[in-house]
mmCIF file of C-alpha atoms (C1' of nucleotides) in Angstrom:
data_model
loop_
_atom_site.group_PDB
_atom_site.id
_atom_site.type_symbol
_atom_site.label_atom_id
_atom_site.label_comp_id
_atom_site.label_asym_id
_atom_site.label_seq_id
_atom_site.Cartn_x
_atom_site.Cartn_y
_atom_site.Cartn_z
ATOM 1 C CA MET A 21 90.393 90.874 57.748
ATOM 2 C CA SER A 22 86.871 90.464 60.129
ATOM 3 C CA ASN A 23 87.106 93.335 62.366
ATOM 4 C CA ALA A 24 87.725 90.651 65.581
ATOM 5 C CA LYS A 25 90.730 89.869 63.564
ATOM 6 C CA LYS A 26 92.298 93.215 63.246
ATOM 7 C CA ILE A 27 91.342 93.888 66.670
ATOM 8 C CA ILE A 28 93.390 91.078 67.659
ATOM 9 C CA SER A 29 96.253 92.095 65.385
ATOM 10 C CA LEU A 30 96.538 95.507 66.203
ATOM 11 C CA LEU A 31 96.683 94.235 70.170
ATOM 12 C CA ALA A 32 99.253 92.669 69.657
ATOM 13 C CA LYS A 33 101.353 94.485 68.092
ATOM 14 C CA ALA A 34 101.141 97.368 70.697
ATOM 15 C CA TYR A 35 101.816 94.894 73.539
ATOM 16 C CA PRO A 36 104.761 92.385 71.711
ATOM 17 C CA GLU A 37 105.561 89.526 74.157
ATOM 18 C CA PRO A 38 103.172 91.177 77.388
ATOM 19 C CA LYS A 39 104.152 89.963 80.713
ATOM 20 C CA LEU A 40 102.569 91.016 83.819
ATOM 21 C CA ALA A 41 103.715 93.462 86.382
ATOM 22 C CA LEU A 42 103.264 90.924 89.343
ATOM 23 C CA ASP A 43 106.595 89.798 90.839
ATOM 24 C CA TYR A 44 107.040 85.797 91.228
ATOM 25 C CA ALA A 45 109.946 83.683 90.163
ATOM 26 C CA ASN A 46 107.573 80.520 90.381
ATOM 27 C CA ALA A 47 103.345 78.941 90.303
ATOM 28 C CA LEU A 48 102.780 79.299 93.936
ATOM 29 C CA GLU A 49 104.488 82.481 93.803
ATOM 30 C CA LEU A 50 102.603 83.609 92.143
ATOM 31 C CA LEU A 51 99.443 82.281 93.063
ATOM 32 C CA VAL A 52 99.395 83.884 96.523
ATOM 33 C CA ALA A 53 100.199 87.156 94.262
ATOM 34 C CA VAL A 54 96.820 86.982 92.181
ATOM 35 C CA ILE A 55 95.585 86.336 95.045
ATOM 36 C CA LEU A 56 96.693 88.822 96.960
ATOM 37 C CA SER A 57 96.145 91.282 93.885
ATOM 38 C CA ALA A 58 92.654 91.853 94.075
ATOM 39 C CA GLN A 59 90.842 95.170 94.292
ATOM 40 C CA CYS A 60 95.132 95.919 94.569
ATOM 41 C CA THR A 61 97.173 97.944 92.871
ATOM 42 C CA ASP A 62 100.600 95.472 91.828
ATOM 43 C CA ALA A 63 102.784 98.058 92.915
ATOM 44 C CA ARG A 64 101.081 97.568 96.133
ATOM 45 C CA VAL A 65 101.232 93.613 96.450
ATOM 46 C CA ASN A 66 105.119 93.748 95.298
ATOM 47 C CA GLU A 67 106.046 95.867 97.836
ATOM 48 C CA VAL A 68 103.995 93.113 99.926
ATOM 49 C CA THR A 69 105.065 89.691 97.823
ATOM 50 C CA ARG A 70 109.280 90.985 98.495
ATOM 51 C CA THR A 71 109.379 90.183 102.348
ATOM 52 C CA LEU A 72 106.392 87.960 102.450
ATOM 53 C CA PHE A 73 108.444 85.297 99.538
ATOM 54 C CA ARG A 74 111.732 85.577 101.570
ATOM 55 C CA LYS A 75 109.872 84.431 104.594
ATOM 56 C CA TYR A 76 107.842 81.711 103.404
ATOM 57 C CA ARG A 77 108.725 79.102 100.784
ATOM 58 C CA SER A 78 106.437 77.176 99.832
ATOM 59 C CA ALA A 79 102.789 75.221 100.573
ATOM 60 C CA ARG A 80 103.877 74.405 104.099
ATOM 61 C CA ALA A 81 105.370 77.293 105.201
ATOM 62 C CA TYR A 82 101.357 79.255 104.080
ATOM 63 C CA ALA A 83 99.832 76.033 105.684
ATOM 64 C CA GLN A 84 101.986 76.539 109.105
ATOM 65 C CA ALA A 85 100.994 79.955 109.269
ATOM 66 C CA ASP A 86 100.051 81.897 112.197
ATOM 67 C CA PRO A 87 97.037 83.536 110.592
ATOM 68 C CA ALA A 88 96.956 86.422 112.849
ATOM 69 C CA VAL A 89 100.558 86.931 111.964
ATOM 70 C CA PHE A 90 99.955 86.603 107.598
ATOM 71 C CA GLU A 91 96.917 88.955 107.808
ATOM 72 C CA GLN A 92 98.804 91.523 109.426
ATOM 73 C CA GLU A 93 101.764 90.664 106.464
ATOM 74 C CA ILE A 94 99.488 91.208 103.631
ATOM 75 C CA ARG A 95 97.338 93.983 105.869
ATOM 76 C CA SER A 96 97.887 96.978 103.153
ATOM 77 C CA THR A 97 96.365 94.882 100.845
ATOM 78 C CA GLY A 98 92.945 95.088 101.718
ATOM 79 C CA PHE A 99 90.698 92.137 102.609
ATOM 80 C CA TYR A 100 93.395 90.854 103.896
ATOM 81 C CA LYS A 101 91.013 88.901 106.628
ATOM 82 C CA ASN A 102 90.035 86.110 102.792
ATOM 83 C CA LYS A 103 93.469 86.930 101.020
ATOM 84 C CA ALA A 104 94.315 85.504 105.006
ATOM 85 C CA LYS A 105 91.832 82.436 104.942
ATOM 86 C CA ALA A 106 92.485 82.295 100.943
ATOM 87 C CA VAL A 107 96.418 81.237 100.855
ATOM 88 C CA ILE A 108 96.737 78.978 104.257
ATOM 89 C CA GLY A 109 93.215 77.154 102.940
ATOM 90 C CA CYS A 110 94.646 77.516 99.142
ATOM 91 C CA CYS A 111 98.137 76.193 100.300
ATOM 92 C CA ASN A 112 96.219 73.184 103.147
ATOM 93 C CA LYS A 113 94.753 71.543 100.332
ATOM 94 C CA LEU A 114 98.084 72.478 98.054
ATOM 95 C CA VAL A 115 99.211 70.285 100.750
ATOM 96 C CA GLU A 116 97.528 67.497 101.564
ATOM 97 C CA GLN A 117 95.620 67.270 98.533
ATOM 98 C CA PHE A 118 98.280 67.617 95.465
ATOM 99 C CA ALA A 119 102.335 66.971 97.267
ATOM 100 C CA GLY A 120 102.514 71.096 97.080
ATOM 101 C CA LYS A 121 102.518 71.673 94.046
ATOM 102 C CA VAL A 122 100.267 73.996 92.193
ATOM 103 C CA PRO A 123 98.018 71.582 89.683
ATOM 104 C CA ARG A 124 97.969 72.304 85.545
ATOM 105 C CA SER A 125 94.043 72.147 85.181
ATOM 106 C CA VAL A 126 91.314 75.145 85.507
ATOM 107 C CA ALA A 127 88.748 72.555 87.316
ATOM 108 C CA GLU A 128 91.976 71.767 90.159
ATOM 109 C CA LEU A 129 92.851 75.362 90.593
ATOM 110 C CA THR A 130 89.397 76.512 91.195
ATOM 111 C CA THR A 131 89.025 73.336 93.856
ATOM 112 C CA LEU A 132 91.021 75.686 95.635
ATOM 113 C CA PRO A 133 89.365 77.802 98.687
ATOM 114 C CA GLY A 134 90.057 81.858 97.087
ATOM 115 C CA VAL A 135 90.499 80.571 93.107
ATOM 116 C CA GLY A 136 88.288 81.895 90.578
ATOM 117 C CA ARG A 137 88.183 81.090 86.933
ATOM 118 C CA LYS A 138 90.870 84.825 86.742
ATOM 119 C CA THR A 139 93.493 83.285 88.838
ATOM 120 C CA ALA A 140 93.430 79.696 87.604
ATOM 121 C CA ASN A 141 93.876 81.253 84.033
ATOM 122 C CA MET A 142 96.565 83.641 85.184
ATOM 123 C CA VAL A 143 98.350 80.514 86.599
ATOM 124 C CA LEU A 144 98.292 78.002 84.231
ATOM 125 C CA GLY A 145 98.690 80.775 80.829
ATOM 126 C CA ASN A 146 101.778 83.167 82.745
ATOM 127 C CA ALA A 147 104.020 79.992 85.585
ATOM 128 C CA PHE A 148 102.817 77.750 83.084
ATOM 129 C CA GLY A 149 102.412 77.616 79.694
ATOM 130 C CA ILE A 150 99.220 76.716 79.673
ATOM 131 C CA PRO A 151 96.305 79.003 77.007
ATOM 132 C CA GLY A 152 93.481 80.460 79.204
ATOM 133 C CA ILE A 153 92.289 83.690 78.983
ATOM 134 C CA ALA A 154 92.158 85.528 82.319
ATOM 135 C CA VAL A 155 88.789 87.889 82.495
ATOM 136 C CA ASP A 156 88.814 90.358 85.089
ATOM 137 C CA THR A 157 87.487 94.024 84.674
ATOM 138 C CA HIS A 158 89.755 95.135 82.342
ATOM 139 C CA VAL A 159 89.690 92.562 80.432
ATOM 140 C CA LEU A 160 85.705 92.418 80.674
ATOM 141 C CA ARG A 161 85.557 96.505 80.375
ATOM 142 C CA VAL A 162 87.518 96.386 77.062
ATOM 143 C CA SER A 163 86.382 93.502 75.530
ATOM 144 C CA ASN A 164 82.860 95.221 75.430
ATOM 145 C CA ARG A 165 83.880 98.767 74.446
ATOM 146 C CA LEU A 166 86.091 97.115 71.787
ATOM 147 C CA GLY A 167 82.656 94.707 70.037
ATOM 148 C CA LEU A 168 85.159 91.560 71.065
ATOM 149 C CA ALA A 169 82.729 90.373 73.273
ATOM 150 C CA ARG A 170 78.849 91.431 74.485
ATOM 151 C CA GLY A 171 77.499 90.855 78.291
ATOM 152 C CA GLU A 172 78.908 91.088 81.693
ATOM 153 C CA ASP A 173 79.394 87.710 83.292
ATOM 154 C CA ALA A 174 82.663 86.808 83.283
ATOM 155 C CA GLU A 175 82.876 83.557 81.779
ATOM 156 C CA GLU A 176 80.047 84.846 79.081
ATOM 157 C CA VAL A 177 82.879 86.766 78.035
ATOM 158 C CA GLU A 178 86.349 84.171 78.459
ATOM 159 C CA ALA A 179 83.634 82.027 76.305
ATOM 160 C CA GLN A 180 83.421 84.730 72.850
ATOM 161 C CA LEU A 181 87.081 85.599 73.063
ATOM 162 C CA ALA A 182 87.447 82.329 73.701
ATOM 163 C CA SER A 183 86.330 81.820 70.138
ATOM 164 C CA GLN A 184 87.706 84.470 68.521
ATOM 165 C CA VAL A 185 91.532 83.871 69.162
ATOM 166 C CA PRO A 186 93.978 81.337 68.825
ATOM 167 C CA PRO A 187 94.342 78.953 72.213
ATOM 168 C CA GLU A 188 98.350 79.772 71.495
ATOM 169 C CA LYS A 189 97.971 83.064 71.487
ATOM 170 C CA TRP A 190 95.122 83.549 75.127
ATOM 171 C CA THR A 191 97.497 84.389 77.134
ATOM 172 C CA ALA A 192 99.227 86.888 75.333
ATOM 173 C CA PHE A 193 95.987 88.465 73.806
ATOM 174 C CA SER A 194 94.479 88.103 77.999
ATOM 175 C CA ASN A 195 98.157 89.779 79.150
ATOM 176 C CA ALA A 196 97.617 92.743 76.594
ATOM 177 C CA MET A 197 94.035 93.388 77.259
ATOM 178 C CA ILE A 198 94.961 93.958 81.328
ATOM 179 C CA LEU A 199 97.934 95.719 80.265
ATOM 180 C CA HIS A 200 96.021 97.768 77.977
ATOM 181 C CA GLY A 201 93.014 98.427 80.413
ATOM 182 C CA ARG A 202 95.133 99.417 82.512
ATOM 183 C CA HIS A 203 96.568 102.436 80.694
ATOM 184 C CA VAL A 204 94.610 102.843 77.566
ATOM 185 C CA CYS A 205 91.430 101.818 77.544
ATOM 186 C CA ALA A 206 90.908 102.810 81.486
ATOM 187 C CA ALA A 207 87.468 102.470 83.457
ATOM 188 C CA ARG A 208 87.761 106.457 83.865
ATOM 189 C CA LYS A 209 89.938 108.504 81.577
ATOM 190 C CA PRO A 210 89.945 107.052 78.784
ATOM 191 C CA LEU A 211 93.498 107.674 76.083
ATOM 192 C CA CYS A 212 90.976 107.196 73.127
ATOM 193 C CA SER A 213 93.530 109.802 71.153
ATOM 194 C CA GLU A 214 96.226 107.525 72.031
ATOM 195 C CA CYS A 215 94.323 104.191 71.559
ATOM 196 C CA PRO A 216 96.479 102.044 68.507
ATOM 197 C CA LEU A 217 93.061 100.439 68.505
ATOM 198 C CA ALA A 218 90.177 103.587 68.435
ATOM 199 C CA GLY A 219 90.014 103.719 64.465
ATOM 200 C CA GLU A 220 88.874 99.443 64.735
ATOM 201 C CA CYS A 221 86.838 99.997 68.060
ATOM 202 C CA ALA A 222 83.027 99.480 68.640
ATOM 203 C CA TRP A 223 82.326 102.072 71.820
ATOM 204 C CA PRO A 224 79.541 105.135 70.655
ATOM 205 C CA ASP A 225 81.566 108.356 71.170
ATOM 206 C CA LYS A 226 78.784 109.710 72.725
ATOM 207 C CA GLU A 227 79.017 107.140 75.822
ATOM 208 C CA ARG A 228 83.311 108.455 76.633
ATOM 209 C CA THR A 229 83.227 110.036 79.464
ATOM 210 C CA SER A 230 85.857 112.672 78.332
ATOM 211 C "C1'" DC B 26 73.124 90.395 96.089
ATOM 212 C "C1'" DT B 27 76.534 91.765 99.955
ATOM 213 C "C1'" DC B 28 80.699 91.190 102.699
ATOM 214 C "C1'" DC B 29 85.143 91.785 102.841
ATOM 215 C "C1'" DC B 30 88.898 96.543 102.720
ATOM 216 C "C1'" DG B 31 93.192 99.618 102.474
ATOM 217 C "C1'" DA B 32 95.167 102.631 99.114
ATOM 218 C "C1'" DT B 33 94.491 105.833 96.020
ATOM 219 C "C1'" DA B 34 92.443 108.868 92.003
ATOM 220 C "C1'" DT B 35 89.357 112.153 92.055
ATOM 221 C "C1'" DA C 8 84.316 113.595 101.208
ATOM 222 C "C1'" DT C 9 83.941 109.505 97.879
ATOM 223 C "C1'" DA C 10 84.052 106.108 94.676
ATOM 224 C "C1'" DT C 11 87.070 102.248 92.037
ATOM 225 C "C1'" DC C 12 89.949 99.867 92.418
ATOM 226 C "C1'" DA C 13 93.783 92.722 88.466
ATOM 227 C "C1'" DG C 14 87.673 88.588 92.662
ATOM 228 C "C1'" DG C 15 84.911 85.251 94.560
ATOM 229 C "C1'" DA C 16 82.164 83.352 98.973
ATOM 230 C "C1'" DG C 17 78.704 82.618 101.709
#
DNA sequence: CTCCCGATAT
DNA sequence: ATATCAGGAG
């Protein structure tokens, strides 16, 4: 078994049924939660969406929101002006071009304002069960450290990962990589001594900060 | 490449 | 005090 296959297998064992830490009940809620999650902890997003999801129950509801009010409602997630514009703009387009429903392809999703490949793949995989590898800062970092990919471009890394992981495992793989990046292979203080993948990891000791 | 922005860890 | 954090747009 190749090193990459071993790593992918160990990762799946370490994170059986990896699920997102974001709270959501449907594709629209997940889309909104992922947009709000940029540069923000999942815990804070959940705190905000707990009340937000009770008030806005459809794409139309967000589309009709007062921007100034909405900005304040999501303020604590940071980048609130951009995010408010993204969510409201997104939902306007959903209403006008997608019958108020969240589309099921990367191509369509990325036409929505504020939605890039990472957000699109996150929604596809977790809300629709359509295979997708969401490459965020964690997946980028962990992939490079493990030696599963090389490079800083998210789309290139996504392609490299896609060629090594069978499509039916893309979503679980990317969710596991995110969890691993958050809790073990952290940017600042990676817990290499507790890492189940340490034996197969390509990251040289000299580059470790702790 | 820069800007957006608050919360949290260090 | 300040560096960094579940990105995307201009």
